[in-house]
PDB file of C-alpha atoms (C1' of nucleotides) in Angstrom:
ATOM      1  CA  MET A   1      52.806  18.095 -95.019  1.00  0.00           C
ATOM      2  CA  GLY A   2      53.413  14.438 -94.314  1.00  0.00           C
ATOM      3  CA  ARG A   3      53.127  11.871 -97.050  1.00  0.00           C
ATOM      4  CA  ARG A   4      49.566  10.877 -97.834  1.00  0.00           C
ATOM      5  CA  LEU A   5      48.557   7.243 -97.500  1.00  0.00           C
ATOM      6  CA  PRO A   6      47.897   5.847-100.996  1.00  0.00           C
ATOM      7  CA  ALA A   7      44.809   3.880-102.011  1.00  0.00           C
ATOM      8  CA  ARG A   8      46.940   0.734-101.943  1.00  0.00           C
ATOM      9  CA  PHE A   9      47.302   1.031 -98.150  1.00  0.00           C
ATOM     10  CA  PHE A  10      43.556   0.594 -97.639  1.00  0.00           C
ATOM     11  CA  LYS A  11      43.192  -2.467 -99.861  1.00  0.00           C
ATOM     12  CA  ALA A  12      45.148  -4.740 -97.532  1.00  0.00           C
ATOM     13  CA  PRO A  13      43.348  -7.211 -95.255  1.00  0.00           C
ATOM     14  CA  THR A  14      41.183  -5.229 -92.851  1.00  0.00           C
ATOM     15  CA  GLU A  15      42.839  -6.460 -89.654  1.00  0.00           C
ATOM     16  CA  LYS A  16      46.199  -5.341 -90.978  1.00  0.00           C
ATOM     17  CA  VAL A  17      44.853  -1.934 -91.958  1.00  0.00           C
ATOM     18  CA  ALA A  18      43.329  -1.542 -88.487  1.00  0.00           C
ATOM     19  CA  ARG A  19      46.637  -2.313 -86.807  1.00  0.00           C
ATOM     20  CA  ASP A  20      48.706  -0.260 -89.244  1.00  0.00           C
ATOM     21  CA  LEU A  21      46.453   2.792 -88.846  1.00  0.00           C
ATOM     22  CA  LEU A  22      47.699   3.150 -85.256  1.00  0.00           C
ATOM     23  CA  GLY A  23      50.139   6.062 -85.284  1.00  0.00           C
ATOM     24  CA  LYS A  24      48.964   7.400 -88.645  1.00  0.00           C
ATOM     25  CA  ILE A  25      47.758  10.995 -88.887  1.00  0.00           C
ATOM     26  CA  LEU A  26      44.084  11.841 -89.478  1.00  0.00           C
ATOM     27  CA  CYS A  27      43.782  15.246 -91.160  1.00  0.00           C
ATOM     28  CA  VAL A  28      40.579  17.258 -91.375  1.00  0.00           C
ATOM     29  CA  ARG A  29      40.272  20.555 -93.237  1.00  0.00           C
ATOM     30  CA  THR A  30      37.723  23.051 -91.936  1.00  0.00           C
ATOM     31  CA  ARG A  31      37.234  26.781 -92.413  1.00  0.00           C
ATOM     32  CA  ALA A  32      39.571  27.322 -89.477  1.00  0.00           C
ATOM     33  CA  GLY A  33      42.407  25.358 -91.065  1.00  0.00           C
ATOM     34  CA  VAL A  34      43.701  21.806 -91.004  1.00  0.00           C
ATOM     35  CA  SER A  35      43.574  19.834 -87.785  1.00  0.00           C
ATOM     36  CA  ARG A  36      45.921  16.870 -87.453  1.00  0.00           C
ATOM     37  CA  SER A  37      45.621  14.069 -84.950  1.00  0.00           C
ATOM     38  CA  ARG A  38      47.292  10.763 -84.299  1.00  0.00           C
ATOM     39  CA  ILE A  39      45.200   7.570 -84.391  1.00  0.00           C
ATOM     40  CA  VAL A  40      45.496   5.619 -81.122  1.00  0.00           C
ATOM     41  CA  GLU A  41      42.562   3.163 -81.218  1.00  0.00           C
ATOM     42  CA  THR A  42      40.760   1.280 -84.030  1.00  0.00           C
ATOM     43  CA  GLU A  43      38.440  -1.659 -84.623  1.00  0.00           C
ATOM     44  CA  ALA A  44      38.173  -3.901 -87.689  1.00  0.00           C
ATOM     45  CA  TYR A  45      34.775  -4.906 -89.114  1.00  0.00           C
ATOM     46  CA  LEU A  46      34.978  -7.871 -91.433  1.00  0.00           C
ATOM     47  CA  GLY A  47      31.943  -7.670 -93.695  1.00  0.00           C
ATOM     48  CA  ALA A  48      29.694 -10.570 -94.675  1.00  0.00           C
ATOM     49  CA  LYS A  49      31.079 -13.055 -92.135  1.00  0.00           C
ATOM     50  CA  ASP A  50      31.054 -10.653 -89.179  1.00  0.00           C
ATOM     51  CA  GLN A  51      27.807 -10.620 -87.224  1.00  0.00           C
ATOM     52  CA  ALA A  52      28.729  -7.297 -85.601  1.00  0.00           C
ATOM     53  CA  CYS A  53      29.232  -5.567 -88.952  1.00  0.00           C
ATOM     54  CA  HIS A  54      26.590  -3.463 -90.680  1.00  0.00           C
ATOM     55  CA  SER A  55      27.263  -5.442 -93.867  1.00  0.00           C
ATOM     56  CA  TYR A  56      26.813  -8.854 -92.218  1.00  0.00           C
ATOM     57  CA  ARG A  57      25.628 -11.357 -94.854  1.00  0.00           C
ATOM     58  CA  ASN A  58      26.246  -8.654 -97.454  1.00  0.00           C
ATOM     59  CA  ARG A  59      23.377  -6.541 -96.248  1.00  0.00           C
ATOM     60  CA  LYS A  60      23.355  -3.353 -98.293  1.00  0.00           C
ATOM     61  CA  THR A  61      21.149  -0.407 -97.445  1.00  0.00           C
ATOM     62  CA  ASP A  62      21.144   3.299 -97.981  1.00  0.00           C
ATOM     63  CA  ARG A  63      22.945   3.752 -94.680  1.00  0.00           C
ATOM     64  CA  ASN A  64      25.852   1.384 -95.259  1.00  0.00           C
ATOM     65  CA  LYS A  65      26.331   1.539 -99.017  1.00  0.00           C
ATOM     66  CA  ALA A  66      29.625   3.439 -98.626  1.00  0.00           C
ATOM     67  CA  MET A  67      31.128   0.242 -97.199  1.00  0.00           C
ATOM     68  CA  TYR A  68      30.907  -1.242-100.702  1.00  0.00           C
ATOM     69  CA  LEU A  69      33.180   1.413-102.189  1.00  0.00           C
ATOM     70  CA  ARG A  70      36.844   0.772-102.949  1.00  0.00           C
ATOM     71  CA  GLY A  71      39.223   0.908 -99.974  1.00  0.00           C
ATOM     72  CA  GLY A  72      40.192   4.462 -99.088  1.00  0.00           C
ATOM     73  CA  HIS A  73      36.717   5.963 -98.756  1.00  0.00           C
ATOM     74  CA  GLY A  74      35.033   7.196 -95.582  1.00  0.00           C
ATOM     75  CA  TYR A  75      31.944   5.582 -94.059  1.00  0.00           C
ATOM     76  CA  VAL A  76      30.118   7.793 -91.552  1.00  0.00           C
ATOM     77  CA  TYR A  77      26.912   6.700 -89.817  1.00  0.00           C
ATOM     78  CA  PHE A  78      24.623   8.089 -87.152  1.00  0.00           C
ATOM     79  CA  VAL A  79      23.986   6.109 -83.934  1.00  0.00           C
ATOM     80  CA  TYR A  80      21.982   6.435 -80.738  1.00  0.00           C
ATOM     81  CA  GLY A  81      20.161   9.472 -82.015  1.00  0.00           C
ATOM     82  CA  MET A  82      23.093  11.761 -81.335  1.00  0.00           C
ATOM     83  CA  HIS A  83      26.504  10.503 -82.408  1.00  0.00           C
ATOM     84  CA  PHE A  84      28.403   9.968 -85.621  1.00  0.00           C
ATOM     85  CA  CYS A  85      31.066   7.319 -86.118  1.00  0.00           C
ATOM     86  CA  PHE A  86      33.879   7.596 -88.662  1.00  0.00           C
ATOM     87  CA  ASN A  87      35.193   4.533 -90.483  1.00  0.00           C
ATOM     88  CA  VAL A  88      37.761   3.943 -93.192  1.00  0.00           C
ATOM     89  CA  VAL A  89      36.621   1.537 -95.908  1.00  0.00           C
ATOM     90  CA  THR A  90      39.127  -1.204 -96.772  1.00  0.00           C
ATOM     91  CA  ARG A  91      39.771  -3.804 -99.511  1.00  0.00           C
ATOM     92  CA  ASP A  92      38.341  -3.716-103.014  1.00  0.00           C
ATOM     93  CA  ALA A  93      35.042  -2.361-104.257  1.00  0.00           C
ATOM     94  CA  GLY A  94      32.236  -4.789-103.397  1.00  0.00           C
ATOM     95  CA  MET A  95      34.008  -6.081-100.267  1.00  0.00           C
ATOM     96  CA  PRO A  96      32.167  -4.244 -97.478  1.00  0.00           C
ATOM     97  CA  GLU A  97      34.822  -4.112 -94.747  1.00  0.00           C
ATOM     98  CA  ALA A  98      35.982  -1.123 -92.732  1.00  0.00           C
ATOM     99  CA  VAL A  99      37.971   0.160 -89.769  1.00  0.00           C
ATOM    100  CA  LEU A 100      36.247   2.221 -87.089  1.00  0.00           C
ATOM    101  CA  ILE A 101      38.427   5.035 -85.747  1.00  0.00           C
ATOM    102  CA  ARG A 102      37.703   4.958 -82.003  1.00  0.00           C
ATOM    103  CA  ALA A 103      40.175   7.490 -80.630  1.00  0.00           C
ATOM    104  CA  VAL A 104      42.778  10.017 -81.735  1.00  0.00           C
ATOM    105  CA  GLU A 105      45.363  12.162 -79.997  1.00  0.00           C
ATOM    106  CA  PRO A 106      45.165  15.806 -81.110  1.00  0.00           C
ATOM    107  CA  LEU A 107      48.497  17.206 -82.277  1.00  0.00           C
ATOM    108  CA  ASP A 108      47.427  20.856 -82.461  1.00  0.00           C
ATOM    109  CA  ASP A 109      45.913  20.989 -79.003  1.00  0.00           C
ATOM    110  CA  GLU A 110      48.443  19.268 -76.834  1.00  0.00           C
ATOM    111  CA  GLY A 111      47.787  19.128 -73.127  1.00  0.00           C
ATOM    112  CA  VAL A 112      44.076  19.800 -73.489  1.00  0.00           C
ATOM    113  CA  GLU A 113      41.657  17.452 -71.726  1.00  0.00           C
ATOM    114  CA  PRO A 114      40.829  14.521 -73.966  1.00  0.00           C
ATOM    115  CA  MET A 115      37.855  15.329 -76.170  1.00  0.00           C
ATOM    116  CA  THR A 116      38.616  12.762 -78.828  1.00  0.00           C
ATOM    117  CA  ASN A 117      38.732   9.567 -76.739  1.00  0.00           C
ATOM    118  CA  GLY A 118      35.722   7.799 -78.237  1.00  0.00           C
ATOM    119  CA  PRO A 119      34.197   7.399 -81.692  1.00  0.00           C
ATOM    120  CA  GLY A 120      31.257   9.745 -81.052  1.00  0.00           C
ATOM    121  CA  LYS A 121      33.298  12.357 -79.252  1.00  0.00           C
ATOM    122  CA  LEU A 122      36.012  12.535 -81.881  1.00  0.00           C
ATOM    123  CA  CYS A 123      33.455  13.097 -84.644  1.00  0.00           C
ATOM    124  CA  ARG A 124      31.872  15.912 -82.674  1.00  0.00           C
ATOM    125  CA  HIS A 125      35.241  17.503 -81.959  1.00  0.00           C
ATOM    126  CA  LEU A 126      36.514  17.175 -85.526  1.00  0.00           C
ATOM    127  CA  ARG A 127      33.143  18.167 -87.019  1.00  0.00           C
ATOM    128  CA  ILE A 128      32.752  14.928 -88.944  1.00  0.00           C
ATOM    129  CA  ASP A 129      29.158  14.137 -89.930  1.00  0.00           C
ATOM    130  CA  ARG A 130      27.019  12.611 -92.653  1.00  0.00           C
ATOM    131  CA  ARG A 131      28.356  15.053 -95.232  1.00  0.00           C
ATOM    132  CA  HIS A 132      31.539  13.006 -95.117  1.00  0.00           C
ATOM    133  CA  ASP A 133      29.849   9.659 -95.796  1.00  0.00           C
ATOM    134  CA  GLY A 134      31.216   8.098 -98.991  1.00  0.00           C
ATOM    135  CA  LEU A 135      34.014  10.649 -99.312  1.00  0.00           C
ATOM    136  CA  SER A 136      37.268   9.624-100.989  1.00  0.00           C
ATOM    137  CA  LEU A 137      40.168   9.944 -98.550  1.00  0.00           C
ATOM    138  CA  THR A 138      42.807   9.681-101.254  1.00  0.00           C
ATOM    139  CA  ARG A 139      41.765  12.422-103.686  1.00  0.00           C
ATOM    140  CA  ARG A 140      43.776  15.596-103.647  1.00  0.00           C
ATOM    141  CA  ASP A 141      40.814  17.879-102.926  1.00  0.00           C
ATOM    142  CA  SER A 142      39.300  15.833-100.115  1.00  0.00           C
ATOM    143  CA  PRO A 143      38.663  17.587 -96.771  1.00  0.00           C
ATOM    144  CA  ILE A 144      39.666  14.427 -94.872  1.00  0.00           C
ATOM    145  CA  TRP A 145      42.762  12.359 -95.538  1.00  0.00           C
ATOM    146  CA  LEU A 146      45.447  10.267 -93.814  1.00  0.00           C
ATOM    147  CA  GLU A 147      49.189  10.815 -93.651  1.00  0.00           C
ATOM    148  CA  GLU A 148      52.321   9.096 -92.514  1.00  0.00           C
ATOM    149  CA  PRO A 149      53.530  10.730 -89.295  1.00  0.00           C
ATOM    150  CA  LYS A 150      56.439  13.139 -89.458  1.00  0.00           C
ATOM    151  CA  ALA A 151      59.613  12.014 -87.705  1.00  0.00           C
ATOM    152  CA  ARG A 152      58.849  13.902 -84.493  1.00  0.00           C
ATOM    153  CA  GLU A 153      55.305  12.480 -84.410  1.00  0.00           C
ATOM    154  CA  ILE A 154      56.496   8.885 -84.269  1.00  0.00           C
ATOM    155  CA  LYS A 155      56.290   7.421 -80.784  1.00  0.00           C
ATOM    156  CA  LYS A 156      57.193   3.970 -79.659  1.00  0.00           C
ATOM    157  CA  GLU A 157      54.116   2.541 -77.933  1.00  0.00           C
ATOM    158  CA  THR A 158      52.911  -0.954 -77.160  1.00  0.00           C
ATOM    159  CA  ILE A 159      49.950  -2.236 -79.153  1.00  0.00           C
ATOM    160  CA  HIS A 160      47.225  -4.010 -77.230  1.00  0.00           C
ATOM    161  CA  ARG A 161      44.737  -6.196 -79.080  1.00  0.00           C
ATOM    162  CA  GLY A 162      41.394  -7.338 -77.657  1.00  0.00           C
ATOM    163  CA  PRO A 163      37.655  -7.720 -78.236  1.00  0.00           C
ATOM    164  CA  ARG A 164      35.579  -4.903 -79.691  1.00  0.00           C
ATOM    165  CA  VAL A 165      33.367  -2.587 -77.665  1.00  0.00           C
ATOM    166  CA  GLY A 166      29.579  -2.446 -77.549  1.00  0.00           C
ATOM    167  CA  ILE A 167      28.614  -5.409 -79.698  1.00  0.00           C
ATOM    168  CA  ASP A 168      26.978  -7.754 -77.209  1.00  0.00           C
ATOM    169  CA  GLY A 169      24.161  -8.305 -79.689  1.00  0.00           C
ATOM    170  CA  ALA A 170      26.510 -10.361 -81.893  1.00  0.00           C
ATOM    171  CA  PRO A 171      27.327 -13.450 -79.816  1.00  0.00           C
ATOM    172  CA  GLU A 172      29.384 -15.287 -82.405  1.00  0.00           C
ATOM    173  CA  ALA A 173      31.693 -12.313 -83.036  1.00  0.00           C
ATOM    174  CA  LYS A 174      31.808 -10.561 -79.713  1.00  0.00           C
ATOM    175  CA  ASP A 175      35.091 -12.161 -78.629  1.00  0.00           C
ATOM    176  CA  TRP A 176      36.990 -11.699 -81.881  1.00  0.00           C
ATOM    177  CA  PRO A 177      40.131  -9.694 -81.049  1.00  0.00           C
ATOM    178  CA  LEU A 178      39.637  -6.931 -83.598  1.00  0.00           C
ATOM    179  CA  ARG A 179      40.249  -3.881 -81.391  1.00  0.00           C
ATOM    180  CA  PHE A 180      43.712  -2.321 -81.520  1.00  0.00           C
ATOM    181  CA  LEU A 181      45.006   0.418 -79.246  1.00  0.00           C
ATOM    182  CA  TYR A 182      48.125   1.895 -77.715  1.00  0.00           C
ATOM    183  CA  GLU A 183      48.307   0.574 -74.205  1.00  0.00           C
ATOM    184  CA  GLY A 184      48.205   3.331 -71.592  1.00  0.00           C
ATOM    185  CA  ASN A 185      47.714   6.173 -74.090  1.00  0.00           C
ATOM    186  CA  ARG A 186      45.640   8.826 -72.397  1.00  0.00           C
ATOM    187  CA  TYR A 187      43.395   9.373 -75.408  1.00  0.00           C
ATOM    188  CA  VAL A 188      42.175   5.770 -75.658  1.00  0.00           C
ATOM    189  CA  SER A 189      38.405   5.404 -75.076  1.00  0.00           C
ATOM    190  CA  LYS A 190      36.579   4.078 -72.016  1.00  0.00           C
ATOM    191  CA  LYS A 191      39.028   5.290 -69.451  1.00  0.00           C
ATOM    192  CA  PRO A 192      37.631   6.169 -66.037  1.00  0.00           C
ATOM    193  CA  ARG A 193      36.989   9.858 -65.816  1.00  0.00           C
ATOM    194  CA  PRO A 194      39.262  11.864 -63.505  1.00  0.00           C
ATOM    195  CA  ARG A 195      38.669  11.152 -59.843  1.00  0.00           C
ATOM    196  CA  SER A 196      37.537  13.979 -57.633  1.00  0.00           C
ATOM    197  CA  MET A 197      40.223  15.326 -55.314  1.00  0.00           C
TER     198      MET A 197
ATOM    199  C1'  DA B   1      34.288  -0.251 -59.086  1.00  0.00           C
ATOM    200  C1'  DG B   2      30.387  -1.679 -61.121  1.00  0.00           C
ATOM    201  C1'  DT B   3      25.523  -1.234 -62.757  1.00  0.00           C
ATOM    202  C1'  DG B   4      21.684   1.110 -64.949  1.00  0.00           C
ATOM    203  C1'  DA B   5      19.076   4.355 -67.242  1.00  0.00           C
ATOM    204  C1'  DG B   6      18.122   8.494 -70.103  1.00  0.00           C
ATOM    205  C1'  DA B   7      18.945  11.341 -74.038  1.00  0.00           C
ATOM    206  C1'  DT B   8      17.311  11.062 -78.884  1.00  0.00           C
ATOM    207  C1'  DG B   9      16.459   9.622 -83.782  1.00  0.00           C
ATOM    208  C1'  DG B  10      17.108   6.830 -87.701  1.00  0.00           C
ATOM    209  C1'  DC B  11      17.324   2.255 -89.346  1.00  0.00           C
ATOM    210  C1'  DC B  12      15.527  -2.397 -90.223  1.00  0.00           C
ATOM    211  C1'  DT B  13      12.178  -6.465 -90.172  1.00  0.00           C
TER     212       DT B  13
ATOM    213  C1'  DG C   1       8.439  -1.666 -82.242  1.00  0.00           C
ATOM    214  C1'  DG C   2      12.809  -2.747 -80.993  1.00  0.00           C
ATOM    215  C1'  DC C   3      17.414  -2.124 -81.566  1.00  0.00           C
ATOM    216  C1'  DC C   4      21.643   0.462 -81.832  1.00  0.00           C
ATOM    217  C1'  DA C   5      29.915   0.029 -83.468  1.00  0.00           C
ATOM    218  C1'  DT C   6      27.710   6.148 -77.543  1.00  0.00           C
ATOM    219  C1'  DC C   7      28.209   9.086 -73.652  1.00  0.00           C
ATOM    220  C1'  DT C   8      27.192  10.893 -69.192  1.00  0.00           C
ATOM    221  C1'  DC C   9      25.414  10.934 -64.827  1.00  0.00           C
ATOM    222  C1'  DA C  10      23.260   8.780 -60.686  1.00  0.00           C
ATOM    223  C1'  DC C  11      23.024   5.213 -57.861  1.00  0.00           C
ATOM    224  C1'  DT C  12      24.723   1.037 -55.098  1.00  0.00           C
ATOM    225  C1'  DA C  13      27.970  -0.579 -51.686  1.00  0.00           C
TER     226       DA C  13
END
DNA sequence: AGTGAGATGGCCT
DNA sequence: GGCCATCTCACTA
């Protein structure tokens, strides 16, 4: 097993956590065993001041209350009637900021067509759903946690930073460069699907 | 390549 | 009632 990320990691400023999560290993335990995948795309959501964030102006509802937990918890919500999105809560309790995990590269399944290149698709593939909302990611017995990569899982890739996806309804925040990804990585979201031959 | 709509349901004012 | 931190397919050209 790699070394688990400690609670301290998630308390840092959210933009830093979003960038530093690139290359870290997302681990999910199911009946079948533990699946490990490498994070290749994230977005930061900055709480009260961020119009695109569910906790804009400190809004707190039953849906988003997990965002108010201490950094190192999971926040999972349901969108568009059919998809779940997985986020990592950051900062201290009462500061409702989080990082959306948008894409991962499976380490168990190498060479398989990308099925984890988008926030909804990766939740479906990894079987993440509302049962995981509010879960601690740092407790020993948690079914989801994060690890440092092992030596052979470390790759040198270029980080691209740009505006977030799908938030046109938030004009004042839509251009904030809070999306981080590995440039050219084949598991990053929103790539054109394979051309016919 | 770019645009648009449908699926589908819970959340929020 | 309208809006969504999505995804896929059909259509234009």
